[in-house]
Coordinates of C-alpha atoms in Angstrom, one line a residue:
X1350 CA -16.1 -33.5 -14.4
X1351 CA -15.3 -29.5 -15.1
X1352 CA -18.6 -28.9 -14.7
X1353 CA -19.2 -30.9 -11.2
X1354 CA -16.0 -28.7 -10.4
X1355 CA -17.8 -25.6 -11.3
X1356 CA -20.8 -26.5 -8.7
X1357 CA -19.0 -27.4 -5.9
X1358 CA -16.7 -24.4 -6.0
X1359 CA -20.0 -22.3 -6.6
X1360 CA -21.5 -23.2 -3.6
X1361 CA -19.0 -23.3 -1.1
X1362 CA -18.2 -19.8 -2.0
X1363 CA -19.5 -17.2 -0.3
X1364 CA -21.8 -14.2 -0.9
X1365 CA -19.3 -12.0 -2.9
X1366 CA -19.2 -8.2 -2.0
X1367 CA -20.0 -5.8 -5.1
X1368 CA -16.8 -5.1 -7.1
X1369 CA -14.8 -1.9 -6.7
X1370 CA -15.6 0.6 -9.6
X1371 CA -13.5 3.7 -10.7
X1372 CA -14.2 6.2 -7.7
X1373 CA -13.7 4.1 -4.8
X1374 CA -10.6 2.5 -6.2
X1375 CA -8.9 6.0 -6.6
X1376 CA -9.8 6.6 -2.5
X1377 CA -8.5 3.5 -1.8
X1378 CA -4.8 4.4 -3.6
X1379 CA -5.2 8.1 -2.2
X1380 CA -5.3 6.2 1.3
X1381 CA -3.1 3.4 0.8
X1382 CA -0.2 6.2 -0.6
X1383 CA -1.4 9.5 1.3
X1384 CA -5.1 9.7 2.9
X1385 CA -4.0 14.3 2.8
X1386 CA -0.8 16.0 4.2
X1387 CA -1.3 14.5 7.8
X1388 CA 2.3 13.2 8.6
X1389 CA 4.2 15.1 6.0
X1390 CA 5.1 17.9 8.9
X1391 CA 8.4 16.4 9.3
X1392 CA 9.4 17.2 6.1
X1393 CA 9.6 20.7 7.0
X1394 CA 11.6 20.3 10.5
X1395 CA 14.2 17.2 8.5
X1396 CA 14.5 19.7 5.8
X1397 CA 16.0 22.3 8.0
X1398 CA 12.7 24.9 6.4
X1399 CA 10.1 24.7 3.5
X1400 CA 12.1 24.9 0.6
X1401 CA 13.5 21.2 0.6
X1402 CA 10.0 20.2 1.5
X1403 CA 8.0 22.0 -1.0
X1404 CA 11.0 20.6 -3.8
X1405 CA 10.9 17.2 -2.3
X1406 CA 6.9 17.4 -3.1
X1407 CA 7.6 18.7 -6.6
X1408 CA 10.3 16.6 -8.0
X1409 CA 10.1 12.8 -5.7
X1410 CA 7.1 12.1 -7.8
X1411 CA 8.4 12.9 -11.0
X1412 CA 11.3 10.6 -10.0
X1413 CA 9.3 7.7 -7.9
X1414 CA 5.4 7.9 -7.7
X1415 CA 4.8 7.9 -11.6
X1416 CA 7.2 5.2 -12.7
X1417 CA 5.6 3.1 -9.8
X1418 CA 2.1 4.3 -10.6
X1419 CA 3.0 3.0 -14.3
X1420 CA 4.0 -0.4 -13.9
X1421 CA 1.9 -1.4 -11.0
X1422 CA -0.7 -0.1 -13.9
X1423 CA 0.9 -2.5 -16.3
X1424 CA 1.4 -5.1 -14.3
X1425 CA -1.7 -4.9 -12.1
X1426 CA -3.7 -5.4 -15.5
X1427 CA -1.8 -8.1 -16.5
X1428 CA -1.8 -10.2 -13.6
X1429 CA -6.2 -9.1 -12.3
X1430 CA -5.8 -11.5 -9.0
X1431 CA -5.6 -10.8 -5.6
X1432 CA -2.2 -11.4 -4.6
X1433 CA -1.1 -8.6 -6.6
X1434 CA 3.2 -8.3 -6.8
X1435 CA 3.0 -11.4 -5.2
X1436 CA 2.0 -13.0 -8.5
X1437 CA 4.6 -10.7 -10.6
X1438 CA 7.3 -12.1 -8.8
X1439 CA 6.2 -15.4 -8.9
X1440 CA 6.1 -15.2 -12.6
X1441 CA 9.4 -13.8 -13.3
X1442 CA 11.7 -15.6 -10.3
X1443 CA 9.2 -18.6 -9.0
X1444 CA 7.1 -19.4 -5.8
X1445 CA 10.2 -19.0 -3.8
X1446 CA 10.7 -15.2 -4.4
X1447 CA 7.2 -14.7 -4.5
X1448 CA 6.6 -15.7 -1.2
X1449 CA 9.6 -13.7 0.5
X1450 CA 8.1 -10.5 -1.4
X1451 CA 4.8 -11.4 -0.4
X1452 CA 6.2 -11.9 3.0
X1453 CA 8.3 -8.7 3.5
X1454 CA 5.3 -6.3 1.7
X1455 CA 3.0 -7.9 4.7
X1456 CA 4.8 -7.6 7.2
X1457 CA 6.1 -3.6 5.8
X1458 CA 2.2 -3.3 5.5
X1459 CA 1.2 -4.0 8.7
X1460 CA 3.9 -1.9 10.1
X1461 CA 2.5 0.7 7.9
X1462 CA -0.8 0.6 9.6
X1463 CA 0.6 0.3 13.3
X1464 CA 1.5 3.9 12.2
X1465 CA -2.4 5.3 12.2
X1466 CA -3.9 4.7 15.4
X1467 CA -0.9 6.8 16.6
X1468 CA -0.8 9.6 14.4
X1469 CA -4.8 9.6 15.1
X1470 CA -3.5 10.0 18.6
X1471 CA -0.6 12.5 17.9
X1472 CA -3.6 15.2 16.6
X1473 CA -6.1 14.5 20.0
X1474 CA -3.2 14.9 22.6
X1475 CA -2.5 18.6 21.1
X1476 CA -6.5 19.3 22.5
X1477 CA -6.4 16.2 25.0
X1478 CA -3.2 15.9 26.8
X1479 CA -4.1 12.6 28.7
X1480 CA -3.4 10.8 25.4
X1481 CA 0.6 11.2 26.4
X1482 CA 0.0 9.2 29.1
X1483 CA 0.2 5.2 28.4
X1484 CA -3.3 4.8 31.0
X1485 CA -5.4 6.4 28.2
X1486 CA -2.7 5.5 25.3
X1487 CA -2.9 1.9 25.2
X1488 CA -6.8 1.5 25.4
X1489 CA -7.4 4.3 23.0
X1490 CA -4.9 2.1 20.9
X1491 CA -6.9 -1.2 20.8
X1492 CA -10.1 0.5 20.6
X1493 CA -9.1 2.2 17.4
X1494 CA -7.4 -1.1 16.2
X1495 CA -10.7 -3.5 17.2
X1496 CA -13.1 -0.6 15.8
X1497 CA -11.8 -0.9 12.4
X1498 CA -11.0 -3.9 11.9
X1499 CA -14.3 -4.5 12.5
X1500 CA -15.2 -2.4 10.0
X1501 CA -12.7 -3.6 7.3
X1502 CA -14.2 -7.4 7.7
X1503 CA -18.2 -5.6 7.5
X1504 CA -17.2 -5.6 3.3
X1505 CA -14.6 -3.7 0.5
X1506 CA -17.5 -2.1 -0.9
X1507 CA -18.1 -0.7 2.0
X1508 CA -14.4 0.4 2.6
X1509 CA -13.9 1.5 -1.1
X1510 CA -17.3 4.8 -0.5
X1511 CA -16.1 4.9 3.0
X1512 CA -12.8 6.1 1.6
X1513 CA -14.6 8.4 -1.0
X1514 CA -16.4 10.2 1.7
X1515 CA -13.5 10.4 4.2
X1516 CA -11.0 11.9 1.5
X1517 CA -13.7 14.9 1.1
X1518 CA -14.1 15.3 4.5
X1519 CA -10.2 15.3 5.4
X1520 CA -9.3 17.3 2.4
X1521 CA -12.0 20.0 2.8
X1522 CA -10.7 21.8 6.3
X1523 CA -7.2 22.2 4.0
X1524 CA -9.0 23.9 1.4
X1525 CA -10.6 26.6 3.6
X1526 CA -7.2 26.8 5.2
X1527 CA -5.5 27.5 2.1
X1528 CA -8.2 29.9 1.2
X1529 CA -7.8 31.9 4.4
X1530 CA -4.2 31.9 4.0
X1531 CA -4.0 34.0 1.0
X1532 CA -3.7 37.6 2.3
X1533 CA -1.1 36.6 4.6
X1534 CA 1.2 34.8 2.5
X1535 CA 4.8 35.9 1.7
X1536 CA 6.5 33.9 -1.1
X1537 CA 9.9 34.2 0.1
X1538 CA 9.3 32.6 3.4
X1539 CA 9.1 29.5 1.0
X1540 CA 12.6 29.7 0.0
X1541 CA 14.0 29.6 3.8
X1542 CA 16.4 26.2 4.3
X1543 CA 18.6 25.9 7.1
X1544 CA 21.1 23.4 5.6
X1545 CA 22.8 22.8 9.3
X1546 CA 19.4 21.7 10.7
X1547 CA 18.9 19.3 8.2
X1548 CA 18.7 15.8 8.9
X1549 CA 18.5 14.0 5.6
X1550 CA 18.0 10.4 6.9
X1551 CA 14.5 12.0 8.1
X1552 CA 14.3 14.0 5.4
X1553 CA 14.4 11.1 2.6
X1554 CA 12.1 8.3 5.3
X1555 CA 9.5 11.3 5.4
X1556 CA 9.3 11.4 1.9
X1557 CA 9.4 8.2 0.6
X1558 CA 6.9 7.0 3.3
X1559 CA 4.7 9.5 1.7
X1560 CA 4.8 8.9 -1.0
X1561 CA 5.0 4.9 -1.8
X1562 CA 3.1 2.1 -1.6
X1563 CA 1.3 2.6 -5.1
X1564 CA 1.1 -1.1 -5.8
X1565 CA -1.2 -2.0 -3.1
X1566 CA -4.5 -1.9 -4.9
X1567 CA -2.9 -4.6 -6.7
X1568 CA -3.5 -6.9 -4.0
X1569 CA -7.1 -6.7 -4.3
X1570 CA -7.4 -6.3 -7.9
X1571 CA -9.5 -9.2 -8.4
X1572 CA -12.4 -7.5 -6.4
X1573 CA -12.0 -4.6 -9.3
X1574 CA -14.6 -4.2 -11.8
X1575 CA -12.6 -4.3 -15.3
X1576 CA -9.6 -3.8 -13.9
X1577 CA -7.9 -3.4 -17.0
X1578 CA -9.2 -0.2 -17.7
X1579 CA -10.0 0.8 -14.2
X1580 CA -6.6 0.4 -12.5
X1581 CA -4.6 3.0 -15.4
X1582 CA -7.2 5.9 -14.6
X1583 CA -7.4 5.1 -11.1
X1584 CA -3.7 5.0 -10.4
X1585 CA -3.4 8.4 -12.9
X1586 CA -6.0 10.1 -10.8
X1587 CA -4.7 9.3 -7.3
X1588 CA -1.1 10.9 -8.5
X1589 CA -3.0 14.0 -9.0
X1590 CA -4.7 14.0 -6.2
X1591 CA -1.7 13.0 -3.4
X1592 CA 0.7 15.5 -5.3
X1593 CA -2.2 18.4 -4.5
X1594 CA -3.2 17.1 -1.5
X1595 CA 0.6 17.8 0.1
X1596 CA 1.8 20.9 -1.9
X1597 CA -1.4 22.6 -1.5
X1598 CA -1.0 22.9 2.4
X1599 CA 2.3 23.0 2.7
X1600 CA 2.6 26.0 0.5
X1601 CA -0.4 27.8 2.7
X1602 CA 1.3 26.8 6.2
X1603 CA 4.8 27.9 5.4
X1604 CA 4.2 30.8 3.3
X1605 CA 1.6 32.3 5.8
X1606 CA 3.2 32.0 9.3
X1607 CA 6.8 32.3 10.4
X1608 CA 7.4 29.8 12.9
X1609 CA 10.8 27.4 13.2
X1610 CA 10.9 24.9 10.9
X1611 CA 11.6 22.8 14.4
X1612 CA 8.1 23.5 15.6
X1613 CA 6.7 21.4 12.6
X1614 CA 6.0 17.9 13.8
X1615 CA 3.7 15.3 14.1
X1616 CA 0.2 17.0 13.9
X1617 CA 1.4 20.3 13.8
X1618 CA -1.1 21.3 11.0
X1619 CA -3.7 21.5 13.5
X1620 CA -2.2 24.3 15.4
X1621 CA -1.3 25.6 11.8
X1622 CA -5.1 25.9 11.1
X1623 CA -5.7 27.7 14.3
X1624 CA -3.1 30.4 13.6
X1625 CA -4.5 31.0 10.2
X1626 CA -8.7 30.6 10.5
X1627 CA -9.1 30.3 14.4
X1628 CA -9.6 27.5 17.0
X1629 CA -12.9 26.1 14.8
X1630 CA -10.5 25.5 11.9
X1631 CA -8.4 23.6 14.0
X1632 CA -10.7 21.7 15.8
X1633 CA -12.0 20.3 12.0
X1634 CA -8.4 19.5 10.8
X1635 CA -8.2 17.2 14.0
X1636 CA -11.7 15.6 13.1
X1637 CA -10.2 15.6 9.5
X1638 CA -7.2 13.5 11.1
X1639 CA -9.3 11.2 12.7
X1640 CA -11.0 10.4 9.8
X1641 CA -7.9 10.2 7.6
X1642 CA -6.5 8.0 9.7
X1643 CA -10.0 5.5 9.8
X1644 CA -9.4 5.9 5.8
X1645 CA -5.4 5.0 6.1
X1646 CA -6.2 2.2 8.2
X1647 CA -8.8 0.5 6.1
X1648 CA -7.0 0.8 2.7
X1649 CA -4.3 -0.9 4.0
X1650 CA -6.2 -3.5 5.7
X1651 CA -8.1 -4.4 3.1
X1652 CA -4.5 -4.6 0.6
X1653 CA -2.4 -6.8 3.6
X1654 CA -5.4 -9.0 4.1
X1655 CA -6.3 -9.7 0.2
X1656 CA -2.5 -10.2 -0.2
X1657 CA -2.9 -12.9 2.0
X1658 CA -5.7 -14.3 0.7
X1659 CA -4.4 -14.3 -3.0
X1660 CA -1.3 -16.3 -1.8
X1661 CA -3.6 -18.6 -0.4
X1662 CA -5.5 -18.9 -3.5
X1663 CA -2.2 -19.8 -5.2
X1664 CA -0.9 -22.4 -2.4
X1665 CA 1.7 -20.0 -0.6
X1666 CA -0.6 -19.9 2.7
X1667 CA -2.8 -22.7 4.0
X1668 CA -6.9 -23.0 3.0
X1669 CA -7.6 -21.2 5.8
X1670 CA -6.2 -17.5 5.1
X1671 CA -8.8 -17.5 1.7
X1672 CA -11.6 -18.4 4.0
X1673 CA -14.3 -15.5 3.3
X1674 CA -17.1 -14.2 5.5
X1675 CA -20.9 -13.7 4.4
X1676 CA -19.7 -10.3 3.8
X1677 CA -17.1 -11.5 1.3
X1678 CA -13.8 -10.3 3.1
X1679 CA -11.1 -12.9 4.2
X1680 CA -11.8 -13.3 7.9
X1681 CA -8.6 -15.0 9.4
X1682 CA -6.4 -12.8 6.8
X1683 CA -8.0 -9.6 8.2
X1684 CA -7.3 -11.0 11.9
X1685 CA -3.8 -12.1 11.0
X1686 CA -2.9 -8.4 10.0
X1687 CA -4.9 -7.0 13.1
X1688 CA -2.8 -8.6 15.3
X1689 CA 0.3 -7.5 13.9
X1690 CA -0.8 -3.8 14.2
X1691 CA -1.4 -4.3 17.8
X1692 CA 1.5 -5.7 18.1
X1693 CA 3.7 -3.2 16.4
X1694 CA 1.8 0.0 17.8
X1695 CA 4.1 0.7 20.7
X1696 CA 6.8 1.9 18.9
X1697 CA 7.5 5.2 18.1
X1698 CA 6.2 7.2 14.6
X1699 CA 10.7 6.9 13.1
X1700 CA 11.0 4.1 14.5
X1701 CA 8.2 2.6 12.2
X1702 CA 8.6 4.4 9.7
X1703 CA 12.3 3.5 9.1
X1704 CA 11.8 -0.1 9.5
X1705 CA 9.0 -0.6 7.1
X1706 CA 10.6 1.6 4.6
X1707 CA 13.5 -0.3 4.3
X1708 CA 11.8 -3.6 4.0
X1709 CA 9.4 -1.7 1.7
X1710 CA 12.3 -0.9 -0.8
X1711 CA 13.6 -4.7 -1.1
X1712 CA 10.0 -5.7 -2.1
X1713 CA 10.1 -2.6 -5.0
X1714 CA 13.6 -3.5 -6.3
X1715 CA 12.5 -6.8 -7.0
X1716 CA 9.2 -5.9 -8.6
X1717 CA 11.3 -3.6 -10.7
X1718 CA 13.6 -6.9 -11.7
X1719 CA 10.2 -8.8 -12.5
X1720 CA 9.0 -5.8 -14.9
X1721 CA 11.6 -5.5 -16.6
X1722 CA 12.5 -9.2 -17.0
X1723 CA 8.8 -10.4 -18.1
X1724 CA 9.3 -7.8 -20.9
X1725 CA 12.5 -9.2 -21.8
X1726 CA 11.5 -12.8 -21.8
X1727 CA 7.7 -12.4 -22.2
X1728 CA 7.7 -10.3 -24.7
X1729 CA 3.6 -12.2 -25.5
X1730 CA 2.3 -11.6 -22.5
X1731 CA -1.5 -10.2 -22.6
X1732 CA -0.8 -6.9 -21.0
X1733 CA -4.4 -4.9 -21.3
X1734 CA -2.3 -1.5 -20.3
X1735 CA 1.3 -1.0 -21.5
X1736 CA 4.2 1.4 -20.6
X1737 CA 4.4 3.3 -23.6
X1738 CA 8.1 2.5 -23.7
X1739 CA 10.1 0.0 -25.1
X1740 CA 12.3 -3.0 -23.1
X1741 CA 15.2 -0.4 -22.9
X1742 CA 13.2 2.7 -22.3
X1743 CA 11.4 0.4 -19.3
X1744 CA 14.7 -0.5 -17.9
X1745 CA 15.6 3.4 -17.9
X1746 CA 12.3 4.4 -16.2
X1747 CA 13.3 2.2 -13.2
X1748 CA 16.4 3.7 -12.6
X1749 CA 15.6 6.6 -10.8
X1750 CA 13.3 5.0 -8.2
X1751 CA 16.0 1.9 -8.1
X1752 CA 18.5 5.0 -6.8
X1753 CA 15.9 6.2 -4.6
X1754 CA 15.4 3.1 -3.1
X1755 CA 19.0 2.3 -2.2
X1756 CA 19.7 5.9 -1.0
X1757 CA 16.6 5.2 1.5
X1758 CA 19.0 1.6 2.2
X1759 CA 22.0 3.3 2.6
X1760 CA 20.7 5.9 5.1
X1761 CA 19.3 3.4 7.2
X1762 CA 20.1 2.6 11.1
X1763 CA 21.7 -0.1 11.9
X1764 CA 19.0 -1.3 14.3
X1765 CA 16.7 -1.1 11.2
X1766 CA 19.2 -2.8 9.3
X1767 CA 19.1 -5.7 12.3
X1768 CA 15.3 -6.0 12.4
X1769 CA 15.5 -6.5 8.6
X1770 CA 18.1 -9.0 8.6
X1771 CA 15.4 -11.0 10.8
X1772 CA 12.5 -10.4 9.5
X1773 CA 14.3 -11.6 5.9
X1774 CA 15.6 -14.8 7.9
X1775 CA 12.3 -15.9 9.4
X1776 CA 10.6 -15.6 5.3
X1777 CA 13.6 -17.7 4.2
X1778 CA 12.9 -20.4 7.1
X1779 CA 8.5 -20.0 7.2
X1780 CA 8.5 -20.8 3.1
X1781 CA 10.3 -24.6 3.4
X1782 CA 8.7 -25.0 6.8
X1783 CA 5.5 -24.5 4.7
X1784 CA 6.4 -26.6 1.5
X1785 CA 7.0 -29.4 4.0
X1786 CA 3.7 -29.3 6.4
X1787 CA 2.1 -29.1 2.8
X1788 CA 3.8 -32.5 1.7
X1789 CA 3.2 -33.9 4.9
X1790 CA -0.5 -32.8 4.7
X1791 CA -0.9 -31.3 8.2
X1792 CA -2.0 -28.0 6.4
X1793 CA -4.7 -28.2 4.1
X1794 CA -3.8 -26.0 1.2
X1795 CA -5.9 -25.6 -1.9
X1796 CA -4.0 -24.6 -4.7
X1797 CA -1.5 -27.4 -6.3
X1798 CA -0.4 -25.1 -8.1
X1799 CA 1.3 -22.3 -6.4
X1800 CA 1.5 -20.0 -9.6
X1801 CA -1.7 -20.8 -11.6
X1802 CA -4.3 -17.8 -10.5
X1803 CA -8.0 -18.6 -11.9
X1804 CA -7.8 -16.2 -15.0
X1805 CA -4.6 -18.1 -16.1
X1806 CA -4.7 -20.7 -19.0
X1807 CA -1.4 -23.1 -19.1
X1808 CA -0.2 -25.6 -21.2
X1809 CA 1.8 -28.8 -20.4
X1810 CA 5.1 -26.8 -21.2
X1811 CA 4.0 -23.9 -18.4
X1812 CA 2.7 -26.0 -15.8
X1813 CA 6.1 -27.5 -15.5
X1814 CA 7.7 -24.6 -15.4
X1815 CA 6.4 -22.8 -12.1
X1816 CA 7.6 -19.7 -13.4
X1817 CA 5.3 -19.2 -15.7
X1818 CA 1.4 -17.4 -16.0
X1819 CA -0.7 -16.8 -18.9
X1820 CA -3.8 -15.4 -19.1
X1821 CA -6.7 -16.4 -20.5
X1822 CA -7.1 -15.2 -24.1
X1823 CA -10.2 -12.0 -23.9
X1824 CA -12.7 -14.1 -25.5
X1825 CA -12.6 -16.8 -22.9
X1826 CA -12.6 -14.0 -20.2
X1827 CA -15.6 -12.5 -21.7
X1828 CA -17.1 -16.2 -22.0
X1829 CA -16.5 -16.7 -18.0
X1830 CA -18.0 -13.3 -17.2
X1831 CA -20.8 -13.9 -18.8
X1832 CA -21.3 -17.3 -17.4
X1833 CA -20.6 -15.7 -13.9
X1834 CA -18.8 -18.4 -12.6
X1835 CA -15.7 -19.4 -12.2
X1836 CA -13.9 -21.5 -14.7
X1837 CA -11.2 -24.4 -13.4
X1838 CA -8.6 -24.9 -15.4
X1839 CA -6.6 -27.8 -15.3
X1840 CA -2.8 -27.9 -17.1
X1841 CA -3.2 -31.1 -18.5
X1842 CA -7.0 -31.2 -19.7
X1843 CA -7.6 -32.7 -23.5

């Protein structure tokens, strides 16, 4: 009977893409966290001058990108399915939870990505003006929106060297920049803060917006080739490269040239390149935007539409949203989050960016619950790549971001704090609407169930509990690699 199961599984599964190997995944973070110092020119007008800026690009990661990079590392290897946090949550609080964090990272995600067809626009209006006009706005919008989309649903092989090409292409024009910057910089002008021009609700969204969303790979990290060496290097090498990839500039722009701190906006590092190396610098930092942005948007399709996928390969979603193409991608998922981004696009660059960091920090806190409680309680668990840290020593490397998280909260509008509350209400009424069309069977769903993901072997005990995932012991995972198939397990088997 398993091995009937194997078969029929086999073939109705599509043509799988090549898995993601160590280069292309570290593009895909440095996109889904950063993609270069496009957008971070609001930290210099919020921070009333450089200095707050340049600090806030010293010390926030200290404080928030490496404890995240770390457990999403830990976690991310412990859990190798697409679905990612979805599945930590699960495991620690039950399908419940899981769902609503699945549900508010989606919908923070796609907001995320409504954000890059317009910064893509924000650079070309600065050489195009007719892009401030809503006749040549909105079609530029959808074209950008249908273009790669389209690309996103062509493979994740495809993305993942895209992304490797596009980072050296966006990050080159800042390197000449910074080269040519040189003679002309003063290091005091880095030291100038205004502290009655700043605006530290900006201040702290600009930041954390720039510097999150490291545990998005692990939505797709069952398309990663040995993930559970992979993820820890890739995750290590992205900090690196993010951290460089906004100091770097920042300390060429603002130590070169002595404009107002209010004069640095949205794509203001375009007019930055042409004061420093000319109008053919500038015109390559725009190009480099554009391509940034193509990057941007196609890491974080790929993460919101393999999120959906996993949570339909666990029986959160109907059969539908794991439905793959020839071209291995999850067609409907990718659709799903396209629409939303075309939905969402209209608003304003704050206005985004405050609403999906906010619902972006409820989904961390409670990640930062489930690390810390599998440790206490699942002490055994298989984890390929550990926090060097005890249970206690864990909880204390959470703090900081915890405090970070509910500062970003606290300083919140209360329109953001409106849209939340909604957005919160409609997971906790889709989840039982679900469980009941599954009952009911008018949705086909696959997965009975919801917290077993294919590399995890149960027992009776677990299967009751819903709470609870283990994975396969390594030399039954080397026994289905080499096999190349994919190995059913059922709770109660003899």
């Amino acid at each position: 009977m398993g091995e009937e199961r194997i078969e029929t599984d086999t073939e109705k599964t599509p043509k799988s893409s090549p898995k993601l190997s160590l280069l292309p995944l570290i593009a895909l973070i440095f996109y889904d966290v950063s993609g270069g110092p496009f957008g971070v020119e609001d930290s210099v007008r919020a921070g009333g001058g450089p200095l707050l800026s340049l600090l806030g690009f010293l010390i926030f990661p200290l404080f928030w990108s490496v404890p995240e990079a770390l457990i999403t590392a830990e976690l991310a290897t412990s859990f190798p399915e697409n679905g990612g946090y979805v599945i930590w949550i699960s495991s620690a609080f039950g399908p419940f939870w899981g769902f609503q964090e699945g549900f508010w990272k989606w919908f923070s995600g796609v907001m995320d990505n409504a954000l890059y067809p317009v910064l893509f626009l924000d650079y070309l209006k600065h050489s195009f003006p007719i892009f401030n006009q809503s006749i040549a706005r909105i079609p530029a919008l959808l074209g950008i929106t249908v273009s790669l989309t389209y690309l996103n649903y062509r493979g994740l092989h495809i993305v993942g060297f895209s992304a490797v090409l596009l980072a050296a292409f966006s990050l080159l024009p800042f390197v000449v920049m910074s080269v040519l910057s040189i003679p002309q910089i003063r290091p005091k002008q880095w030291l100038v803060v205004d502290f009655k021009k700043v605006d530290w609700r900006g201040y702290f969204n600009c930041m954390f917006w720039n510097l999150n969303y490291w545990d998005k790979a692990s939505t797709l990290a069952g398309e990663v080739e040995n993930p559970s060496k992979t993820f820890p290097k890739a995750l290590f090498g992205a900090v690196l490269l993010v951290v460089c990839s906004y100091l770097i500039p920042l300390l060429a722009g603002t130590g070169a040239l002595r404009t107002s701190s209010s004069e640095w906006g949205d794509g203001y590092f375009a007019e930055v390149g042409m004061l420093i190396g000319g109008v053919r610098l500038k015109w390559w930092i725009q190009a480099a935007s554009a391509m940034s942005n193509l990057g941007l948007f196609e890491a974080e399709m790929s993460g919101d539409a393999f999120q959906l996928l996993g949570m339909s390969e666990m029986g959160m979603l109907p059969a539908i949203f794991a439905s793959r193409s020839k071209y291995g991608t999850p067609t409907i998922s990718i659709l799903c989050s396209a629409t939303g981004v075309i939905f969402l696009s209209w608003m304003s660059f704050q206005q985004i960016l405050e609403f999906l960091n906010f619902l972006y920090a409820i989904g961390m806190l409670l990640e930062f619950a489930a690390f810390i409680k599998l440790r206490i309680h699942r002490p055994e668990m298989h984890r390929p790549y550990k926090v060097p840290l005890e249970t206690f020593g864990a909880t204390l490397l959470c703090l900081p971001p915890s405090a970070l998280l509910v500062l970003v909260m606290c300083l919140a509008s209360l329109r953001t704090y409106l849209v939340s509350t909604a957005v919160i209400a409609v997971g906790f009424i889709l989840y039982p609407v679900l469980i009941h069309a599954k009952d009911r069977q008018w949705i086909r769903f696959d997965a009975q169930q919801p917290l077993q993901p294919k590399s995890a072997a149960v027992s009776d005990r677990e299967v009751a509990d819903e709470a609870s995932v283990m994975l396969l012991p390594d030399r039954l995972n080397t026994k289905i690699n080499q096999e190349g198939c994919e190995v059913l397990i059922e709770g109660k088997a003899e």
